[in-house]
Amino acid sequence: MSRSSAADRRADHRWFDEARFGLFVHFGLYSVAARHEWVMTRERRTVEDYERYAEFFEPDLFDASKIATLAKSAGMGYAVLTTKHHDGFCMWDSRFTTYTSMHHQHRDFVREWVDALRAAGLKVGLYHSLLDWHHPDFPYDFHHPRRDDADARDAHPERTMAEYRTYLHNQVRELLTNYGTIDYLFFDFSYPWESDGWTGKGKEDWGSDELLAMVRELQPGIIVNDRLDIPADLVTPEQYQPSAPMEIDGERVRWEACQTLNGSWGYDRDNLDFKSTDLIVRMLSDTVSKGGNLLLNIGPDGRGAVSPVDEHTLAEVGKWMRLHRNAIVGADAAEGFTAPEGAVLTKRGDRLYIHLLHWPFGHLHLPDLAGKVRFARLLNDGSELKMTEFSPETVALTTEPGGQPAGTLTLELPVRRPDVLVPVIELYLSPDALR
Ligand code: GLC
């Protein structure tokens, strides 16, 4: 259960480090409300009121195979579905509650999900909420929809965390027993601090040590995130891009940034704050250049359909990935190499990839690479880029570019930026550069 570092990455987790890019899918009753997956608590809804959505949830257009195809063609290697979000509605056939999609919709979405992903050759991921605003034993706290009710604090002692904990463990056991191999589990989330006179919840409440041990026993190869309030296999920065490879106590750790398309995880009809497709690709390049993974979210709508904007974004990213896959999948941070201004680097074996976040005019100067590159090309069309070395002694003249610091390799670029979201240059490094 030790923290996973670059050095002790387990062989069965290698697929994750290679994939680099995955799809997150937030889908549940809140997709019907269509105003953020936290709608139950944002609007202080009672259980009786909120659970009526179960009656009106008719996701006739949810098609796990279509989502798997979209993920696959976007160049993703895995995908993660919400089994249960904080609202407590279960998207599988659970025998521990009737608040399930099986009971209400006669559909087991987790079953549909795992079957579709496996058929598409994607690794199977599940998200599971530790919080549960529907369960009668889940004690109130500062995130709970009832936190402001006059009688909430009095009602609090009736709720027994031990009962809820059993429910939580039972359901996780069910999910990891009945659906074959689950490759990845995203628990969400811990908040072990006080606020507003309420106590939050952390590892003692969830029984995290026992829970994680059970997960590993049931699914020995699984990758588990760090939101149980104890270290596991990766850290999960959310809605921000780390500014450097992530470390804990000075040691590199496996990480995955999870990102939304518009700031909301669940379908949010009136929120049009969408990230552009080129921003998404730049975020992907940036992530891999720092040795991380990107888990990109979509929120299917109230009928289960992938919204046109989400579909368009995945398709555009997919067009880029079709040409630039080698700079992402199986690639890592290019340690020991310095990126030129306005670019980030990734590396895969003897290939160094320069992701040009903006397009310079004419020349690209690469410090310390003189004599270390066998061939240079644009990745999108495979076309050669001429290499030169300006001797440090030459001075820039009227029409002649000047010398560069010793060791600089200069590439000649076409004036026209290739028509792709982020142009990438592929360098074949010579054995010298790899020492
Ligand atoms: C947060 C939110 C949640 C979302 C998750 C994704 O912890 O509570 O709504 O599902 O992040 O990482």
Short mmCIF file of C-alpha atoms and ligand atoms in Angstrom, two decimals:
data_model
loop_
_atom_site.label_atom_id
_atom_site.label_comp_id
_atom_site.label_asym_id
_atom_site.label_seq_id
_atom_site.Cartn_x
_atom_site.Cartn_y
_atom_site.Cartn_z
CA MET A 1 0.00 0.00 0.00
CA SER A 2 3.02 2.23 -0.25
CA ARG A 3 2.89 5.38 -2.30
CA SER A 4 3.72 4.63 -5.89
CA SER A 5 6.79 6.45 -7.17
CA ALA A 6 8.52 6.50 -10.53
CA ALA A 7 10.84 3.82 -9.23
CA ASP A 8 8.31 1.34 -7.86
CA ARG A 9 5.64 1.47 -10.52
CA ARG A 10 4.07 -1.90 -10.72
CA ALA A 11 4.11 -3.78 -13.96
CA ASP A 12 0.33 -4.15 -14.03
CA HIS A 13 -0.08 -0.41 -13.79
CA ARG A 14 2.06 0.27 -16.83
CA TRP A 15 -0.94 0.48 -19.17
CA PHE A 16 -2.06 3.57 -17.27
CA ASP A 17 1.26 5.37 -17.61
CA GLU A 18 1.32 4.56 -21.31
CA ALA A 19 -2.28 5.52 -22.08
CA ARG A 20 -1.90 9.12 -20.85
CA PHE A 21 -5.41 10.05 -21.96
CA GLY A 22 -8.77 8.86 -20.62
CA LEU A 23 -12.46 9.77 -20.64
CA PHE A 24 -14.45 10.63 -17.53
CA VAL A 25 -18.24 10.30 -17.75
CA HIS A 26 -20.53 11.87 -15.16
CA PHE A 27 -24.01 10.51 -15.61
CA GLY A 28 -26.86 10.11 -13.14
CA LEU A 29 -30.09 11.66 -11.88
CA TYR A 30 -28.49 15.11 -11.84
CA SER A 31 -28.24 14.86 -15.65
CA VAL A 32 -32.02 15.41 -15.66
CA ALA A 33 -31.82 18.52 -13.45
CA ALA A 34 -29.16 19.69 -15.92
CA ARG A 35 -27.58 22.21 -13.60
CA HIS A 36 -24.43 20.64 -12.14
CA GLU A 37 -24.01 17.32 -10.34
CA TRP A 38 -24.08 19.07 -6.96
CA VAL A 39 -27.62 20.39 -7.57
CA MET A 40 -29.03 18.41 -4.64
CA THR A 41 -26.88 20.20 -2.10
CA ARG A 42 -26.60 23.53 -3.90
CA GLU A 43 -30.39 23.81 -3.79
CA ARG A 44 -30.67 22.19 -0.31
CA ARG A 45 -33.07 19.60 -1.69
CA THR A 46 -34.69 17.03 0.56
CA VAL A 47 -34.33 13.35 -0.24
CA GLU A 48 -38.08 13.06 -0.95
CA ASP A 49 -37.97 15.91 -3.41
CA TYR A 50 -34.73 14.96 -5.14
CA GLU A 51 -35.46 11.27 -5.50
CA ARG A 52 -38.43 12.09 -7.72
CA TYR A 53 -35.89 12.51 -10.51
CA ALA A 54 -35.62 8.71 -10.47
CA GLU A 55 -39.15 8.67 -11.87
CA PHE A 56 -38.34 11.12 -14.66
CA PHE A 57 -34.92 9.74 -15.58
CA GLU A 58 -35.51 8.13 -18.99
CA PRO A 59 -32.10 7.85 -20.62
CA ASP A 60 -33.27 6.27 -23.85
CA LEU A 61 -30.28 7.67 -25.72
CA PHE A 62 -27.52 6.44 -23.40
CA ASP A 63 -25.33 4.26 -25.54
CA ALA A 64 -22.19 2.97 -23.85
CA SER A 65 -20.86 1.55 -27.12
CA LYS A 66 -21.13 4.91 -28.79
CA ILE A 67 -19.26 6.55 -25.89
CA ALA A 68 -16.60 3.85 -26.07
CA THR A 69 -16.21 4.50 -29.80
CA LEU A 70 -15.90 8.24 -29.21
CA ALA A 71 -13.24 7.67 -26.54
CA LYS A 72 -11.36 5.24 -28.70
CA SER A 73 -11.34 7.54 -31.70
CA ALA A 74 -10.23 10.43 -29.50
CA GLY A 75 -7.10 8.36 -28.81
CA MET A 76 -8.01 7.55 -25.23
CA GLY A 77 -6.94 4.30 -23.59
CA TYR A 78 -9.46 4.08 -20.74
CA ALA A 79 -12.74 5.52 -19.52
CA VAL A 80 -14.34 6.01 -16.12
CA LEU A 81 -18.11 6.03 -15.36
CA THR A 82 -19.84 7.33 -12.23
CA THR A 83 -21.39 4.30 -10.51
CA LYS A 84 -22.88 6.52 -7.79
CA HIS A 85 -22.36 10.22 -7.27
CA HIS A 86 -22.87 12.16 -4.03
CA ASP A 87 -26.65 12.08 -4.59
CA GLY A 88 -26.54 8.36 -3.83
CA PHE A 89 -28.35 7.08 -6.95
CA CYS A 90 -26.81 3.77 -8.04
CA MET A 91 -26.27 3.14 -11.72
CA TRP A 92 -26.07 -0.64 -11.33
CA ASP A 93 -28.04 -3.57 -10.02
CA SER A 94 -27.26 -3.27 -6.31
CA ARG A 95 -28.91 -5.56 -3.84
CA PHE A 96 -28.32 -3.15 -0.97
CA THR A 97 -30.85 -0.50 -2.04
CA THR A 98 -33.72 0.05 -4.43
CA TYR A 99 -32.41 3.51 -5.29
CA THR A 100 -30.90 2.08 -8.45
CA SER A 101 -31.19 2.34 -12.20
CA MET A 102 -32.05 -1.36 -12.25
CA HIS A 103 -35.08 -0.79 -10.04
CA HIS A 104 -36.25 2.39 -11.75
CA GLN A 105 -35.05 2.17 -15.35
CA HIS A 106 -34.57 -1.59 -15.58
CA ARG A 107 -31.04 -0.95 -16.78
CA ASP A 108 -27.67 -1.78 -15.27
CA PHE A 109 -25.48 0.99 -16.65
CA VAL A 110 -22.33 -0.40 -15.10
CA ARG A 111 -22.91 -3.68 -16.96
CA GLU A 112 -23.50 -1.81 -20.22
CA TRP A 113 -20.37 0.22 -19.53
CA VAL A 114 -17.95 -2.61 -18.82
CA ASP A 115 -19.22 -4.66 -21.77
CA ALA A 116 -18.89 -1.73 -24.19
CA LEU A 117 -15.42 -0.74 -23.01
CA ARG A 118 -14.06 -4.24 -23.19
CA ALA A 119 -15.50 -4.69 -26.67
CA ALA A 120 -13.74 -1.50 -27.74
CA GLY A 121 -10.42 -2.59 -26.18
CA LEU A 122 -10.47 0.16 -23.56
CA LYS A 123 -9.44 -0.24 -19.92
CA VAL A 124 -12.40 -0.17 -17.58
CA GLY A 125 -12.69 2.56 -14.96
CA LEU A 126 -15.34 3.23 -12.31
CA TYR A 127 -15.91 6.31 -10.17
CA HIS A 128 -17.56 5.78 -6.78
CA SER A 129 -18.68 8.49 -4.39
CA LEU A 130 -17.79 8.09 -0.73
CA LEU A 131 -20.41 10.69 0.13
CA ASP A 132 -24.08 9.74 -0.01
CA TRP A 133 -26.72 12.39 0.53
CA HIS A 134 -29.54 9.88 0.09
CA HIS A 135 -28.54 7.25 2.63
CA PRO A 136 -30.39 7.52 5.96
CA ASP A 137 -27.28 6.70 7.97
CA PHE A 138 -24.91 9.12 6.31
CA PRO A 139 -24.23 11.77 8.98
CA TYR A 140 -24.86 15.39 8.05
CA ASP A 141 -21.86 17.62 7.48
CA PHE A 142 -21.01 20.89 5.79
CA HIS A 143 -21.52 19.45 2.30
CA HIS A 144 -24.87 17.83 3.06
CA PRO A 145 -28.06 19.25 1.46
CA ARG A 146 -29.73 19.41 4.89
CA ARG A 147 -26.95 21.31 6.65
CA ASP A 148 -29.04 24.47 7.04
CA ASP A 149 -32.25 22.79 8.24
CA ALA A 150 -33.26 23.87 11.72
CA ASP A 151 -33.42 20.32 13.04
CA ALA A 152 -30.38 19.00 11.18
CA ARG A 153 -28.03 19.13 14.12
CA ASP A 154 -30.49 17.39 16.43
CA ALA A 155 -31.15 14.70 13.87
CA HIS A 156 -27.47 14.13 13.46
CA PRO A 157 -26.83 11.61 16.29
CA GLU A 158 -29.44 9.23 14.89
CA ARG A 159 -27.24 8.70 11.91
CA THR A 160 -24.58 6.10 12.41
CA MET A 161 -21.50 6.17 10.28
CA ALA A 162 -20.82 2.51 11.06
CA GLU A 163 -24.03 1.51 9.27
CA TYR A 164 -23.22 3.64 6.29
CA ARG A 165 -19.65 2.34 6.20
CA THR A 166 -20.96 -1.20 5.90
CA TYR A 167 -23.18 -0.12 3.01
CA LEU A 168 -20.24 1.59 1.31
CA HIS A 169 -17.98 -1.45 1.66
CA ASN A 170 -20.75 -3.81 0.55
CA GLN A 171 -21.39 -1.83 -2.58
CA VAL A 172 -17.74 -1.55 -3.49
CA ARG A 173 -17.44 -5.30 -3.01
CA GLU A 174 -20.43 -5.79 -5.28
CA LEU A 175 -18.97 -3.58 -8.00
CA LEU A 176 -15.62 -5.32 -7.86
CA THR A 177 -17.10 -8.82 -7.78
CA ASN A 178 -19.92 -8.84 -10.30
CA TYR A 179 -18.40 -7.09 -13.30
CA GLY A 180 -15.17 -8.92 -14.13
CA THR A 181 -11.87 -7.08 -14.24
CA ILE A 182 -12.03 -3.45 -13.21
CA ASP A 183 -8.80 -1.70 -14.11
CA TYR A 184 -9.25 1.60 -12.33
CA LEU A 185 -11.24 2.91 -9.37
CA PHE A 186 -11.74 6.60 -8.67
CA PHE A 187 -13.03 7.17 -5.13
CA ASP A 188 -14.45 10.62 -4.39
CA PHE A 189 -13.70 12.28 -1.86
CA SER A 190 -12.43 13.07 1.66
CA TYR A 191 -12.69 16.29 3.65
CA PRO A 192 -11.31 15.51 7.09
CA TRP A 193 -11.61 18.95 8.63
CA GLU A 194 -14.10 21.05 10.58
CA SER A 195 -16.20 23.76 9.05
CA ASP A 196 -19.25 25.68 10.23
CA GLY A 197 -19.36 23.59 13.38
CA TRP A 198 -19.63 20.39 11.37
CA THR A 199 -17.02 17.65 11.26
CA GLY A 200 -15.97 16.49 7.79
CA LYS A 201 -15.13 12.94 6.81
CA GLY A 202 -11.90 11.08 6.22
CA LYS A 203 -10.16 7.74 6.46
CA GLU A 204 -11.65 6.71 9.82
CA ASP A 205 -15.15 7.39 8.57
CA TRP A 206 -14.75 5.48 5.33
CA GLY A 207 -12.71 2.70 6.93
CA SER A 208 -10.21 3.46 4.21
CA ASP A 209 -7.49 0.98 5.16
CA GLU A 210 -9.91 -1.94 5.15
CA LEU A 211 -11.66 -0.67 2.06
CA LEU A 212 -8.43 -0.35 0.07
CA ALA A 213 -7.24 -3.76 1.27
CA MET A 214 -10.53 -5.29 0.12
CA VAL A 215 -10.27 -3.55 -3.25
CA ARG A 216 -6.78 -4.95 -3.80
CA GLU A 217 -7.83 -8.40 -2.72
CA LEU A 218 -10.79 -8.46 -5.11
CA GLN A 219 -8.93 -6.85 -8.01
CA PRO A 220 -5.18 -7.35 -7.56
CA GLY A 221 -4.17 -5.37 -10.65
CA ILE A 222 -6.43 -2.37 -10.06
CA ILE A 223 -5.25 1.24 -9.90
CA VAL A 224 -6.84 3.28 -7.12
CA ASN A 225 -6.74 7.04 -6.65
CA ASP A 226 -5.77 8.93 -3.52
CA ARG A 227 -9.14 10.31 -2.39
CA LEU A 228 -9.69 7.82 0.44
CA ASP A 229 -7.53 10.10 2.57
CA ILE A 230 -4.71 7.55 2.44
CA PRO A 231 -2.03 7.27 -0.23
CA ALA A 232 -2.70 4.83 -3.04
CA ASP A 233 -1.52 4.60 -6.67
CA LEU A 234 -1.87 8.14 -7.97
CA VAL A 235 -2.71 11.70 -7.06
CA THR A 236 -5.57 13.51 -8.76
CA PRO A 237 -5.27 17.27 -9.28
CA GLU A 238 -8.73 18.55 -10.22
CA GLN A 239 -9.57 21.46 -12.52
CA TYR A 240 -6.05 22.89 -12.58
CA GLN A 241 -2.86 22.05 -14.44
CA PRO A 242 0.13 21.31 -12.18
CA SER A 243 3.02 23.65 -12.94
CA ALA A 244 5.62 20.87 -12.70
CA PRO A 245 5.73 17.06 -12.42
CA MET A 246 3.93 16.27 -9.17
CA GLU A 247 5.95 15.27 -6.13
CA ILE A 248 5.28 14.28 -2.55
CA ASP A 249 8.15 14.73 -0.10
CA GLY A 250 10.48 15.39 -3.01
CA GLU A 251 9.58 12.16 -4.78
CA ARG A 252 7.87 12.02 -8.20
CA VAL A 253 4.39 10.50 -8.00
CA ARG A 254 2.02 9.20 -10.61
CA TRP A 255 -0.64 11.80 -11.31
CA GLU A 256 -3.72 12.37 -13.39
CA ALA A 257 -5.38 15.74 -13.91
CA CYS A 258 -9.15 15.51 -14.26
CA GLN A 259 -10.68 18.30 -16.30
CA THR A 260 -14.14 19.36 -17.39
CA LEU A 261 -15.13 20.85 -20.71
CA ASN A 262 -17.18 23.68 -19.14
CA GLY A 263 -16.48 23.66 -15.39
CA SER A 264 -19.30 21.25 -14.57
CA TRP A 265 -18.93 17.46 -14.41
CA GLY A 266 -22.59 16.61 -14.80
CA TYR A 267 -24.66 17.91 -17.74
CA ASP A 268 -25.21 21.66 -17.22
CA ARG A 269 -27.48 22.88 -19.98
CA ASP A 270 -27.03 26.65 -19.59
CA ASN A 271 -23.32 26.65 -18.87
CA LEU A 272 -21.60 27.55 -22.12
CA ASP A 273 -18.15 28.21 -20.71
CA PHE A 274 -16.54 25.62 -22.94
CA LYS A 275 -12.83 25.20 -23.34
CA SER A 276 -11.77 25.46 -26.96
CA THR A 277 -10.48 22.37 -28.71
CA ASP A 278 -7.00 23.83 -29.06
CA LEU A 279 -6.92 24.59 -25.33
CA ILE A 280 -7.80 20.96 -24.60
CA VAL A 281 -4.97 19.73 -26.84
CA ARG A 282 -2.53 22.19 -25.27
CA MET A 283 -3.59 20.89 -21.85
CA LEU A 284 -2.98 17.32 -23.03
CA SER A 285 0.51 18.18 -24.33
CA ASP A 286 1.25 20.08 -21.13
CA THR A 287 0.10 17.17 -18.96
CA VAL A 288 2.26 14.58 -20.70
CA SER A 289 5.24 16.96 -20.74
CA LYS A 290 5.02 16.85 -16.94
CA GLY A 291 4.67 13.08 -16.80
CA GLY A 292 0.93 12.99 -16.04
CA ASN A 293 -2.33 11.68 -17.48
CA LEU A 294 -5.36 13.69 -18.55
CA LEU A 295 -8.84 12.44 -17.66
CA LEU A 296 -11.22 14.53 -19.72
CA ASN A 297 -14.87 14.67 -18.72
CA ILE A 298 -18.14 14.67 -20.60
CA GLY A 299 -21.62 14.84 -19.04
CA PRO A 300 -24.27 13.05 -21.10
CA ASP A 301 -27.65 14.85 -21.03
CA GLY A 302 -30.92 13.88 -19.38
CA ARG A 303 -31.65 11.35 -22.12
CA GLY A 304 -28.14 9.96 -21.92
CA ALA A 305 -26.99 11.49 -25.21
CA VAL A 306 -23.53 12.98 -25.60
CA SER A 307 -24.13 16.67 -26.25
CA PRO A 308 -23.12 18.08 -29.65
CA VAL A 309 -20.40 20.27 -28.11
CA ASP A 310 -18.87 17.35 -26.20
CA GLU A 311 -19.00 15.19 -29.29
CA HIS A 312 -17.42 17.89 -31.43
CA THR A 313 -14.61 18.40 -28.93
CA LEU A 314 -13.82 14.70 -28.77
CA ALA A 315 -13.88 14.47 -32.55
CA GLU A 316 -11.50 17.42 -32.98
CA VAL A 317 -9.13 16.11 -30.34
CA GLY A 318 -9.36 12.74 -32.09
CA LYS A 319 -8.30 14.27 -35.40
CA TRP A 320 -5.23 15.67 -33.69
CA MET A 321 -4.52 12.40 -31.89
CA ARG A 322 -4.70 10.41 -35.11
CA LEU A 323 -1.66 12.33 -36.36
CA HIS A 324 0.12 13.00 -33.07
CA ARG A 325 -0.53 9.90 -31.03
CA ASN A 326 3.16 9.01 -30.87
CA ALA A 327 3.89 12.24 -29.02
CA ILE A 328 1.35 11.33 -26.31
CA VAL A 329 0.69 7.62 -25.93
CA GLY A 330 3.68 5.88 -24.37
CA ALA A 331 5.41 9.25 -24.00
CA ASP A 332 6.68 10.89 -20.83
CA ALA A 333 8.36 14.04 -19.56
CA ALA A 334 11.63 14.69 -21.43
CA GLU A 335 13.88 14.88 -18.42
CA GLY A 336 17.20 16.58 -19.02
CA PHE A 337 16.03 18.44 -22.15
CA THR A 338 15.17 22.13 -22.26
CA ALA A 339 12.07 23.24 -24.13
CA PRO A 340 12.43 26.25 -26.43
CA GLU A 341 10.23 29.22 -25.58
CA GLY A 342 6.53 28.64 -26.23
CA ALA A 343 6.86 24.88 -26.43
CA VAL A 344 6.64 21.81 -24.25
CA LEU A 345 8.52 18.54 -24.72
CA THR A 346 7.58 14.90 -24.50
CA LYS A 347 9.81 11.90 -25.12
CA ARG A 348 9.23 8.31 -26.17
CA GLY A 349 12.31 6.11 -26.49
CA ASP A 350 14.72 7.83 -28.86
CA ARG A 351 12.13 10.35 -30.07
CA LEU A 352 11.84 13.82 -28.68
CA TYR A 353 8.61 15.71 -29.43
CA ILE A 354 8.40 19.49 -29.48
CA HIS A 355 4.79 20.62 -29.07
CA LEU A 356 4.68 24.16 -30.43
CA LEU A 357 2.10 26.10 -28.46
CA HIS A 358 2.76 29.04 -30.72
CA TRP A 359 4.33 29.11 -34.16
CA PRO A 360 7.59 31.00 -34.56
CA PHE A 361 8.73 32.60 -37.78
CA GLY A 362 11.38 30.85 -39.82
CA HIS A 363 13.65 29.24 -37.25
CA LEU A 364 13.40 27.25 -34.10
CA HIS A 365 16.56 27.31 -31.97
CA LEU A 366 17.11 24.30 -29.75
CA PRO A 367 19.72 24.70 -27.02
CA ASP A 368 22.19 21.84 -26.46
CA LEU A 369 20.94 19.63 -29.27
CA ALA A 370 23.61 20.31 -31.90
CA GLY A 371 25.04 17.02 -33.14
CA LYS A 372 22.48 15.03 -31.17
CA VAL A 373 19.66 14.76 -33.67
CA ARG A 374 19.61 12.34 -36.59
CA PHE A 375 16.48 13.60 -38.27
CA ALA A 376 13.77 16.21 -37.73
CA ARG A 377 10.26 16.32 -39.12
CA LEU A 378 6.80 17.68 -38.66
CA LEU A 379 4.70 14.93 -37.16
CA ASN A 380 1.42 15.86 -38.85
CA ASP A 381 2.64 15.13 -42.41
CA GLY A 382 6.01 13.46 -41.79
CA SER A 383 7.83 16.19 -43.72
CA GLU A 384 11.52 16.78 -43.13
CA LEU A 385 12.70 19.96 -41.41
CA LYS A 386 16.16 21.12 -42.38
CA MET A 387 18.67 21.38 -39.56
CA THR A 388 21.46 23.96 -39.33
CA GLU A 389 23.95 25.07 -36.77
CA PHE A 390 24.86 28.75 -36.81
CA SER A 391 28.38 29.07 -35.61
CA PRO A 392 28.58 31.21 -32.46
CA GLU A 393 31.15 33.41 -34.25
CA THR A 394 28.80 34.59 -37.01
CA VAL A 395 27.09 37.89 -36.36
CA ALA A 396 23.58 38.61 -37.53
CA LEU A 397 23.75 40.78 -40.67
CA THR A 398 21.17 42.60 -42.73
CA THR A 399 19.77 39.49 -44.35
CA GLU A 400 21.67 36.75 -42.53
CA PRO A 401 20.58 35.30 -39.21
CA GLY A 402 23.34 35.35 -36.64
CA GLY A 403 25.20 32.97 -34.40
CA GLN A 404 23.59 31.12 -31.59
CA PRO A 405 25.12 29.95 -28.34
CA ALA A 406 27.43 26.97 -28.84
CA GLY A 407 25.55 23.70 -28.98
CA THR A 408 22.40 25.18 -30.48
CA LEU A 409 20.62 23.25 -33.21
CA THR A 410 18.40 25.35 -35.49
CA LEU A 411 15.45 23.98 -37.42
CA GLU A 412 14.07 25.71 -40.48
CA LEU A 413 10.30 26.03 -40.26
CA PRO A 414 7.82 26.74 -43.03
CA VAL A 415 6.12 30.11 -42.76
CA ARG A 416 2.71 28.55 -42.76
CA ARG A 417 1.80 26.87 -39.50
CA PRO A 418 0.50 23.36 -40.19
CA ASP A 419 -3.27 23.35 -39.93
CA VAL A 420 -3.50 21.25 -36.76
CA LEU A 421 -4.48 22.27 -33.22
CA VAL A 422 -0.92 22.02 -31.90
CA PRO A 423 1.94 21.38 -34.36
CA VAL A 424 4.49 18.85 -33.14
CA ILE A 425 8.07 18.32 -34.32
CA GLU A 426 9.56 14.87 -34.04
CA LEU A 427 13.30 14.57 -33.46
CA TYR A 428 15.21 11.30 -33.77
CA LEU A 429 17.83 11.57 -31.08
CA SER A 430 21.25 10.08 -31.65
CA PRO A 431 22.65 7.64 -29.10
CA ASP A 432 24.81 10.52 -27.79
CA ALA A 433 21.76 12.47 -26.70
CA LEU A 434 20.37 9.51 -24.85
CA ARG A 435 23.32 9.00 -22.55
C1 GLC B 1 -15.25 16.64 -7.05
C2 GLC B 1 -16.73 16.81 -7.03
C3 GLC B 1 -17.42 16.00 -8.01
C4 GLC B 1 -16.70 15.45 -9.19
C5 GLC B 1 -15.27 15.14 -8.90
C6 GLC B 1 -14.44 14.78 -10.11
O1 GLC B 1 -14.70 16.07 -5.97
O2 GLC B 1 -17.28 16.58 -5.78
O3 GLC B 1 -18.65 16.51 -8.29
O4 GLC B 1 -17.31 14.27 -9.48
O5 GLC B 1 -14.68 16.12 -8.20
O6 GLC B 1 -13.10 14.66 -9.81
#
